[in-house]
Amino acid sequence: EVQLVQSGAEVKKPGESLKISCKGSGYSFTSYWIGWVRQMPGKGLEWMGIIYPGDSDTRYSPSFQGQVTISADKSISTAYLQWSSLKASDTAMYYCARHMTTVTTLPDYWGQGTLVTVSS
Amino acid sequence: AIQMTQSPSSLSASVGDRVTITCRASQGIRNDLGWYQQKPGKAPKLLIYAASSLQSGVPSRFSGSGSGTDFTLTISSLQPEDFATYYCLQDYNYSYTFGQGTKLEIK
């Protein structure tokens, strides 16, 4: 069974750093792109970027380029999303998702989400 | 970047109704589009991929159509569990953009 399990909720202060994780299982982790999606409170879905764990090829949405870093450790089947200096506007739910590879590259399996709250 | 314009932003309908949601891309994206359903507090669920292919396990009352710039999601006969928010997502050339979402509410 394909599963993506994300790390738990975080409460941080502005200016702090943060790294959240997404662990894949039940499939070949290095053969599928993993993407990250932001959902701010009461708002829609925003695609942030993707990484191919096999070779760490990474692509960002222009809106998130330079704001976050996506990485992966294929030895432990885990992808990461990190911030070096959080802002209150980073408060959101963050989802990871596995992207399909045949016919389409849309995400099919999703993690349960990680709620990040940034408040002084 | 490709923009996706989804309409309507909200929709009231009754059980048994047929509803249609549309997405328009700012440039041609072939059939590189999918539709997702999201319920409160849950991750999105893939319904349709490649514009018109039904994801495994999704009821056949959901269907998608379109290519190029104009796409449609149709629910043929609304069921109580279908009241949710729906999003389109384009995946043309490894760039991805969601539509703004359509909240489907019970009339």
PDB file of C-alpha atoms in Angstrom:
ATOM      1  CA  GLU A   1       0.000   0.000   0.000  1.00  0.00           C
ATOM      2  CA  VAL A   2       1.357   3.384  -1.007  1.00  0.00           C
ATOM      3  CA  GLN A   3       1.604   5.723   1.969  1.00  0.00           C
ATOM      4  CA  LEU A   4       3.010   9.174   2.556  1.00  0.00           C
ATOM      5  CA  VAL A   5       3.347  10.036   6.238  1.00  0.00           C
ATOM      6  CA  GLN A   6       4.136  13.612   7.170  1.00  0.00           C
ATOM      7  CA  SER A   7       5.700  14.986  10.326  1.00  0.00           C
ATOM      8  CA  GLY A   8       3.562  16.532  13.019  1.00  0.00           C
ATOM      9  CA  ALA A   9       2.195  20.017  13.529  1.00  0.00           C
ATOM     10  CA  GLU A  10       4.654  22.792  14.282  1.00  0.00           C
ATOM     11  CA  VAL A  11       4.345  26.095  16.145  1.00  0.00           C
ATOM     12  CA  LYS A  12       7.178  28.517  15.454  1.00  0.00           C
ATOM     13  CA  LYS A  13       8.067  32.166  15.900  1.00  0.00           C
ATOM     14  CA  PRO A  14       8.824  34.546  13.034  1.00  0.00           C
ATOM     15  CA  GLY A  15      12.455  34.316  11.975  1.00  0.00           C
ATOM     16  CA  GLU A  16      12.885  30.725  13.088  1.00  0.00           C
ATOM     17  CA  SER A  17      13.871  27.923  10.741  1.00  0.00           C
ATOM     18  CA  LEU A  18      11.869  24.788  10.089  1.00  0.00           C
ATOM     19  CA  LYS A  19      12.120  21.525   8.173  1.00  0.00           C
ATOM     20  CA  ILE A  20       9.091  19.261   7.750  1.00  0.00           C
ATOM     21  CA  SER A  21       9.176  15.764   6.338  1.00  0.00           C
ATOM     22  CA  CYS A  22       7.245  13.323   4.207  1.00  0.00           C
ATOM     23  CA  LYS A  23       8.131   9.624   4.350  1.00  0.00           C
ATOM     24  CA  GLY A  24       7.079   7.386   1.488  1.00  0.00           C
ATOM     25  CA  SER A  25       6.454   3.661   1.659  1.00  0.00           C
ATOM     26  CA  GLY A  26       4.870   0.896  -0.386  1.00  0.00           C
ATOM     27  CA  TYR A  27       6.492   1.932  -3.664  1.00  0.00           C
ATOM     28  CA  SER A  28       9.875   2.722  -5.219  1.00  0.00           C
ATOM     29  CA  PHE A  29      10.588   6.103  -3.625  1.00  0.00           C
ATOM     30  CA  THR A  30      13.335   6.985  -6.104  1.00  0.00           C
ATOM     31  CA  SER A  31      11.114   6.469  -9.172  1.00  0.00           C
ATOM     32  CA  TYR A  32       8.379   9.048  -8.520  1.00  0.00           C
ATOM     33  CA  TRP A  33       8.425  12.819  -8.176  1.00  0.00           C
ATOM     34  CA  ILE A  34       7.255  14.157  -4.803  1.00  0.00           C
ATOM     35  CA  GLY A  35       5.541  17.532  -4.705  1.00  0.00           C
ATOM     36  CA  TRP A  36       4.552  20.010  -2.009  1.00  0.00           C
ATOM     37  CA  VAL A  37       1.289  21.977  -1.861  1.00  0.00           C
ATOM     38  CA  ARG A  38       0.361  24.864   0.437  1.00  0.00           C
ATOM     39  CA  GLN A  39      -3.123  25.635   1.720  1.00  0.00           C
ATOM     40  CA  MET A  40      -3.429  28.805   3.761  1.00  0.00           C
ATOM     41  CA  PRO A  41      -6.311  28.968   6.261  1.00  0.00           C
ATOM     42  CA  GLY A  42      -9.631  29.043   4.432  1.00  0.00           C
ATOM     43  CA  LYS A  43      -7.931  29.334   1.046  1.00  0.00           C
ATOM     44  CA  GLY A  44      -7.234  27.233  -2.032  1.00  0.00           C
ATOM     45  CA  LEU A  45      -4.419  24.913  -3.014  1.00  0.00           C
ATOM     46  CA  GLU A  46      -1.086  26.261  -4.251  1.00  0.00           C
ATOM     47  CA  TRP A  47       1.555  24.091  -5.897  1.00  0.00           C
ATOM     48  CA  MET A  48       5.018  24.854  -4.503  1.00  0.00           C
ATOM     49  CA  GLY A  49       7.493  22.537  -6.189  1.00  0.00           C
ATOM     50  CA  ILE A  50       8.629  18.990  -6.828  1.00  0.00           C
ATOM     51  CA  ILE A  51      11.692  16.800  -6.398  1.00  0.00           C
ATOM     52  CA  TYR A  52      12.758  13.586  -8.055  1.00  0.00           C
ATOM     53  CA  PRO A  53      14.441  11.620  -5.256  1.00  0.00           C
ATOM     54  CA  GLY A  54      16.349   9.448  -7.720  1.00  0.00           C
ATOM     55  CA  ASP A  55      18.649  12.300  -8.713  1.00  0.00           C
ATOM     56  CA  SER A  56      17.380  15.241  -6.587  1.00  0.00           C
ATOM     57  CA  ASP A  57      16.219  17.169  -9.664  1.00  0.00           C
ATOM     58  CA  THR A  58      14.079  19.942  -8.144  1.00  0.00           C
ATOM     59  CA  ARG A  59      11.662  22.428  -9.710  1.00  0.00           C
ATOM     60  CA  TYR A  60       9.886  25.304  -8.005  1.00  0.00           C
ATOM     61  CA  SER A  61       6.839  27.378  -8.711  1.00  0.00           C
ATOM     62  CA  PRO A  62       7.953  30.951  -9.453  1.00  0.00           C
ATOM     63  CA  SER A  63       5.890  32.040  -6.438  1.00  0.00           C
ATOM     64  CA  PHE A  64       7.962  29.895  -4.075  1.00  0.00           C
ATOM     65  CA  GLN A  65      11.403  30.003  -5.694  1.00  0.00           C
ATOM     66  CA  GLY A  66      13.859  31.335  -3.121  1.00  0.00           C
ATOM     67  CA  GLN A  67      11.271  31.183  -0.316  1.00  0.00           C
ATOM     68  CA  VAL A  68      11.589  27.471   0.530  1.00  0.00           C
ATOM     69  CA  THR A  69      13.946  24.587  -0.126  1.00  0.00           C
ATOM     70  CA  ILE A  70      12.818  21.127  -1.188  1.00  0.00           C
ATOM     71  CA  SER A  71      15.156  18.193  -0.630  1.00  0.00           C
ATOM     72  CA  ALA A  72      15.093  14.422  -0.270  1.00  0.00           C
ATOM     73  CA  ASP A  73      17.065  11.656   1.395  1.00  0.00           C
ATOM     74  CA  LYS A  74      16.515   8.552  -0.704  1.00  0.00           C
ATOM     75  CA  SER A  75      18.270   6.348   1.836  1.00  0.00           C
ATOM     76  CA  ILE A  76      15.327   6.835   4.203  1.00  0.00           C
ATOM     77  CA  SER A  77      12.619   7.466   1.559  1.00  0.00           C
ATOM     78  CA  THR A  78      11.908  10.937   2.918  1.00  0.00           C
ATOM     79  CA  ALA A  79      11.312  14.291   1.281  1.00  0.00           C
ATOM     80  CA  TYR A  80      11.615  17.624   3.057  1.00  0.00           C
ATOM     81  CA  LEU A  81      10.336  21.160   2.875  1.00  0.00           C
ATOM     82  CA  GLN A  82      12.300  23.766   4.747  1.00  0.00           C
ATOM     83  CA  TRP A  83      12.344  27.444   5.583  1.00  0.00           C
ATOM     84  CA  SER A  84      15.357  29.409   6.798  1.00  0.00           C
ATOM     85  CA  SER A  85      13.369  32.304   8.254  1.00  0.00           C
ATOM     86  CA  LEU A  86       9.644  31.852   8.793  1.00  0.00           C
ATOM     87  CA  LYS A  87       7.084  34.610   8.427  1.00  0.00           C
ATOM     88  CA  ALA A  88       3.575  34.820   9.817  1.00  0.00           C
ATOM     89  CA  SER A  89       2.328  34.441   6.246  1.00  0.00           C
ATOM     90  CA  ASP A  90       3.850  30.932   6.136  1.00  0.00           C
ATOM     91  CA  THR A  91       1.071  29.781   8.459  1.00  0.00           C
ATOM     92  CA  ALA A  92      -0.685  27.068   6.473  1.00  0.00           C
ATOM     93  CA  MET A  93      -1.314  23.387   5.982  1.00  0.00           C
ATOM     94  CA  TYR A  94       1.360  21.777   3.831  1.00  0.00           C
ATOM     95  CA  TYR A  95       0.746  18.585   1.889  1.00  0.00           C
ATOM     96  CA  CYS A  96       3.212  16.315   0.144  1.00  0.00           C
ATOM     97  CA  ALA A  97       2.042  14.161  -2.752  1.00  0.00           C
ATOM     98  CA  ARG A  98       3.440  11.513  -5.049  1.00  0.00           C
ATOM     99  CA  HIS A  99       3.248  12.387  -8.733  1.00  0.00           C
ATOM    100  CA  MET A 100       2.305   9.749 -11.277  1.00  0.00           C
ATOM    101  CA  THR A 101       4.679   8.824 -14.085  1.00  0.00           C
ATOM    102  CA  THR A 102       2.585   7.289 -16.876  1.00  0.00           C
ATOM    103  CA  VAL A 103      -0.107   9.059 -18.948  1.00  0.00           C
ATOM    104  CA  THR A 104      -0.016  11.963 -16.517  1.00  0.00           C
ATOM    105  CA  THR A 105       2.295  13.580 -13.958  1.00  0.00           C
ATOM    106  CA  LEU A 106      -0.495  14.610 -11.611  1.00  0.00           C
ATOM    107  CA  PRO A 107      -0.242  13.767  -7.917  1.00  0.00           C
ATOM    108  CA  ASP A 108      -2.219  10.686  -6.904  1.00  0.00           C
ATOM    109  CA  TYR A 109      -1.289   9.750  -3.329  1.00  0.00           C
ATOM    110  CA  TRP A 110      -1.179  12.469  -0.670  1.00  0.00           C
ATOM    111  CA  GLY A 111       0.177  12.810   2.830  1.00  0.00           C
ATOM    112  CA  GLN A 112      -2.116  13.738   5.701  1.00  0.00           C
ATOM    113  CA  GLY A 113      -0.777  17.286   5.862  1.00  0.00           C
ATOM    114  CA  THR A 114       1.436  19.194   8.301  1.00  0.00           C
ATOM    115  CA  LEU A 115       0.003  22.305   9.949  1.00  0.00           C
ATOM    116  CA  VAL A 116       2.590  25.036  10.407  1.00  0.00           C
ATOM    117  CA  THR A 117       1.681  27.949  12.645  1.00  0.00           C
ATOM    118  CA  VAL A 118       3.979  30.965  12.793  1.00  0.00           C
ATOM    119  CA  SER A 119       3.147  33.418  15.531  1.00  0.00           C
ATOM    120  CA  SER A 120       4.986  35.662  17.920  1.00  0.00           C
TER     121      SER A 120
ATOM    122  CA  ALA B   1       3.354  30.787 -15.907  1.00  0.00           C
ATOM    123  CA  ILE B   2       0.105  29.151 -16.928  1.00  0.00           C
ATOM    124  CA  GLN B   3      -2.970  30.565 -15.183  1.00  0.00           C
ATOM    125  CA  MET B   4      -6.081  28.523 -14.515  1.00  0.00           C
ATOM    126  CA  THR B   5      -9.440  30.266 -14.225  1.00  0.00           C
ATOM    127  CA  GLN B   6     -12.055  28.096 -12.528  1.00  0.00           C
ATOM    128  CA  SER B   7     -15.758  28.852 -12.354  1.00  0.00           C
ATOM    129  CA  PRO B   8     -18.011  29.180 -10.560  1.00  0.00           C
ATOM    130  CA  SER B   9     -16.315  29.852  -7.230  1.00  0.00           C
ATOM    131  CA  SER B  10     -19.357  28.466  -5.431  1.00  0.00           C
ATOM    132  CA  LEU B  11     -22.403  26.497  -6.402  1.00  0.00           C
ATOM    133  CA  SER B  12     -25.579  25.471  -4.595  1.00  0.00           C
ATOM    134  CA  ALA B  13     -27.275  22.299  -5.776  1.00  0.00           C
ATOM    135  CA  SER B  14     -29.558  19.523  -4.611  1.00  0.00           C
ATOM    136  CA  VAL B  15     -29.076  15.784  -4.348  1.00  0.00           C
ATOM    137  CA  GLY B  16     -29.732  14.289  -7.775  1.00  0.00           C
ATOM    138  CA  ASP B  17     -28.789  17.439  -9.701  1.00  0.00           C
ATOM    139  CA  ARG B  18     -26.326  17.474 -12.573  1.00  0.00           C
ATOM    140  CA  VAL B  19     -23.553  20.013 -12.055  1.00  0.00           C
ATOM    141  CA  THR B  20     -20.758  21.325 -14.213  1.00  0.00           C
ATOM    142  CA  ILE B  21     -17.548  23.080 -13.212  1.00  0.00           C
ATOM    143  CA  THR B  22     -15.202  24.627 -15.735  1.00  0.00           C
ATOM    144  CA  CYS B  23     -11.518  25.529 -15.939  1.00  0.00           C
ATOM    145  CA  ARG B  24      -9.880  27.637 -18.576  1.00  0.00           C
ATOM    146  CA  ALA B  25      -6.118  27.692 -19.135  1.00  0.00           C
ATOM    147  CA  SER B  26      -4.262  30.818 -20.191  1.00  0.00           C
ATOM    148  CA  GLN B  27      -2.564  28.820 -22.947  1.00  0.00           C
ATOM    149  CA  GLY B  28      -3.032  25.429 -24.564  1.00  0.00           C
ATOM    150  CA  ILE B  29      -2.195  22.519 -22.255  1.00  0.00           C
ATOM    151  CA  ARG B  30      -3.235  19.572 -24.469  1.00  0.00           C
ATOM    152  CA  ASN B  31      -5.160  17.294 -22.080  1.00  0.00           C
ATOM    153  CA  ASP B  32      -2.755  17.799 -19.154  1.00  0.00           C
ATOM    154  CA  LEU B  33      -5.385  18.481 -16.533  1.00  0.00           C
ATOM    155  CA  GLY B  34      -6.924  16.771 -13.555  1.00  0.00           C
ATOM    156  CA  TRP B  35      -9.746  17.324 -11.099  1.00  0.00           C
ATOM    157  CA  TYR B  36      -9.591  16.933  -7.325  1.00  0.00           C
ATOM    158  CA  GLN B  37     -12.161  16.807  -4.550  1.00  0.00           C
ATOM    159  CA  GLN B  38     -11.298  18.134  -1.111  1.00  0.00           C
ATOM    160  CA  LYS B  39     -13.381  17.772   2.021  1.00  0.00           C
ATOM    161  CA  PRO B  40     -12.745  19.880   5.137  1.00  0.00           C
ATOM    162  CA  GLY B  41      -9.639  18.822   7.040  1.00  0.00           C
ATOM    163  CA  LYS B  42      -8.690  16.238   4.427  1.00  0.00           C
ATOM    164  CA  ALA B  43      -6.108  15.955   1.672  1.00  0.00           C
ATOM    165  CA  PRO B  44      -7.310  16.361  -1.913  1.00  0.00           C
ATOM    166  CA  LYS B  45      -8.486  13.267  -3.765  1.00  0.00           C
ATOM    167  CA  LEU B  46      -7.815  12.715  -7.454  1.00  0.00           C
ATOM    168  CA  LEU B  47     -10.991  12.168  -9.480  1.00  0.00           C
ATOM    169  CA  ILE B  48     -10.019  12.679 -13.111  1.00  0.00           C
ATOM    170  CA  TYR B  49      -6.618  12.731 -14.858  1.00  0.00           C
ATOM    171  CA  ALA B  50      -5.607  13.472 -18.442  1.00  0.00           C
ATOM    172  CA  ALA B  51      -8.770  15.585 -18.705  1.00  0.00           C
ATOM    173  CA  SER B  52     -11.185  12.665 -19.080  1.00  0.00           C
ATOM    174  CA  SER B  53      -9.760   9.497 -17.475  1.00  0.00           C
ATOM    175  CA  LEU B  54     -11.523   8.317 -14.340  1.00  0.00           C
ATOM    176  CA  GLN B  55      -9.170   7.511 -11.466  1.00  0.00           C
ATOM    177  CA  SER B  56      -9.529   3.989 -10.111  1.00  0.00           C
ATOM    178  CA  GLY B  57     -12.228   3.700  -7.468  1.00  0.00           C
ATOM    179  CA  VAL B  58     -13.978   6.958  -8.365  1.00  0.00           C
ATOM    180  CA  PRO B  59     -17.714   6.641  -9.076  1.00  0.00           C
ATOM    181  CA  SER B  60     -18.760   6.840 -12.711  1.00  0.00           C
ATOM    182  CA  ARG B  61     -21.066   9.800 -12.026  1.00  0.00           C
ATOM    183  CA  PHE B  62     -17.899  11.906 -12.244  1.00  0.00           C
ATOM    184  CA  SER B  63     -16.666  12.709 -15.743  1.00  0.00           C
ATOM    185  CA  GLY B  64     -14.270  15.124 -17.369  1.00  0.00           C
ATOM    186  CA  SER B  65     -13.914  16.575 -20.824  1.00  0.00           C
ATOM    187  CA  GLY B  66     -11.964  19.125 -22.795  1.00  0.00           C
ATOM    188  CA  SER B  67      -8.576  19.760 -24.319  1.00  0.00           C
ATOM    189  CA  GLY B  68      -6.433  22.728 -25.208  1.00  0.00           C
ATOM    190  CA  THR B  69      -7.697  25.552 -22.993  1.00  0.00           C
ATOM    191  CA  ASP B  70     -11.227  24.622 -21.895  1.00  0.00           C
ATOM    192  CA  PHE B  71     -12.106  21.819 -19.504  1.00  0.00           C
ATOM    193  CA  THR B  72     -15.191  20.611 -17.679  1.00  0.00           C
ATOM    194  CA  LEU B  73     -15.941  18.419 -14.673  1.00  0.00           C
ATOM    195  CA  THR B  74     -19.470  17.029 -14.592  1.00  0.00           C
ATOM    196  CA  ILE B  75     -21.201  15.223 -11.758  1.00  0.00           C
ATOM    197  CA  SER B  76     -24.201  13.530 -13.322  1.00  0.00           C
ATOM    198  CA  SER B  77     -26.348  12.984 -10.223  1.00  0.00           C
ATOM    199  CA  LEU B  78     -25.162  14.586  -7.005  1.00  0.00           C
ATOM    200  CA  GLN B  79     -24.912  12.398  -3.949  1.00  0.00           C
ATOM    201  CA  PRO B  80     -24.715  13.676  -0.352  1.00  0.00           C
ATOM    202  CA  GLU B  81     -21.027  12.761  -0.125  1.00  0.00           C
ATOM    203  CA  ASP B  82     -20.198  14.935  -3.167  1.00  0.00           C
ATOM    204  CA  PHE B  83     -20.630  18.219  -1.328  1.00  0.00           C
ATOM    205  CA  ALA B  84     -17.046  19.421  -1.121  1.00  0.00           C
ATOM    206  CA  THR B  85     -14.614  21.790  -2.818  1.00  0.00           C
ATOM    207  CA  TYR B  86     -13.314  20.912  -6.274  1.00  0.00           C
ATOM    208  CA  TYR B  87     -10.069  22.029  -7.899  1.00  0.00           C
ATOM    209  CA  CYS B  88      -8.585  21.648 -11.336  1.00  0.00           C
ATOM    210  CA  LEU B  89      -4.815  21.196 -11.650  1.00  0.00           C
ATOM    211  CA  GLN B  90      -2.815  21.521 -14.870  1.00  0.00           C
ATOM    212  CA  ASP B  91       0.433  19.562 -15.269  1.00  0.00           C
ATOM    213  CA  TYR B  92       1.710  20.759 -18.621  1.00  0.00           C
ATOM    214  CA  ASN B  93       5.467  20.305 -19.036  1.00  0.00           C
ATOM    215  CA  TYR B  94       6.176  19.798 -15.322  1.00  0.00           C
ATOM    216  CA  SER B  95       4.665  23.138 -14.397  1.00  0.00           C
ATOM    217  CA  TYR B  96       1.612  22.934 -12.185  1.00  0.00           C
ATOM    218  CA  THR B  97      -1.176  25.378 -11.400  1.00  0.00           C
ATOM    219  CA  PHE B  98      -4.405  24.887  -9.453  1.00  0.00           C
ATOM    220  CA  GLY B  99      -7.644  26.592 -10.235  1.00  0.00           C
ATOM    221  CA  GLN B 100      -9.126  28.768  -7.483  1.00  0.00           C
ATOM    222  CA  GLY B 101     -11.598  26.091  -6.401  1.00  0.00           C
ATOM    223  CA  THR B 102     -15.375  25.605  -6.508  1.00  0.00           C
ATOM    224  CA  LYS B 103     -17.255  25.083  -3.265  1.00  0.00           C
ATOM    225  CA  LEU B 104     -20.253  22.860  -3.884  1.00  0.00           C
ATOM    226  CA  GLU B 105     -22.923  23.366  -1.248  1.00  0.00           C
ATOM    227  CA  ILE B 106     -26.278  21.814  -0.513  1.00  0.00           C
ATOM    228  CA  LYS B 107     -29.257  23.899  -1.621  1.00  0.00           C
TER     229      LYS B 107
END
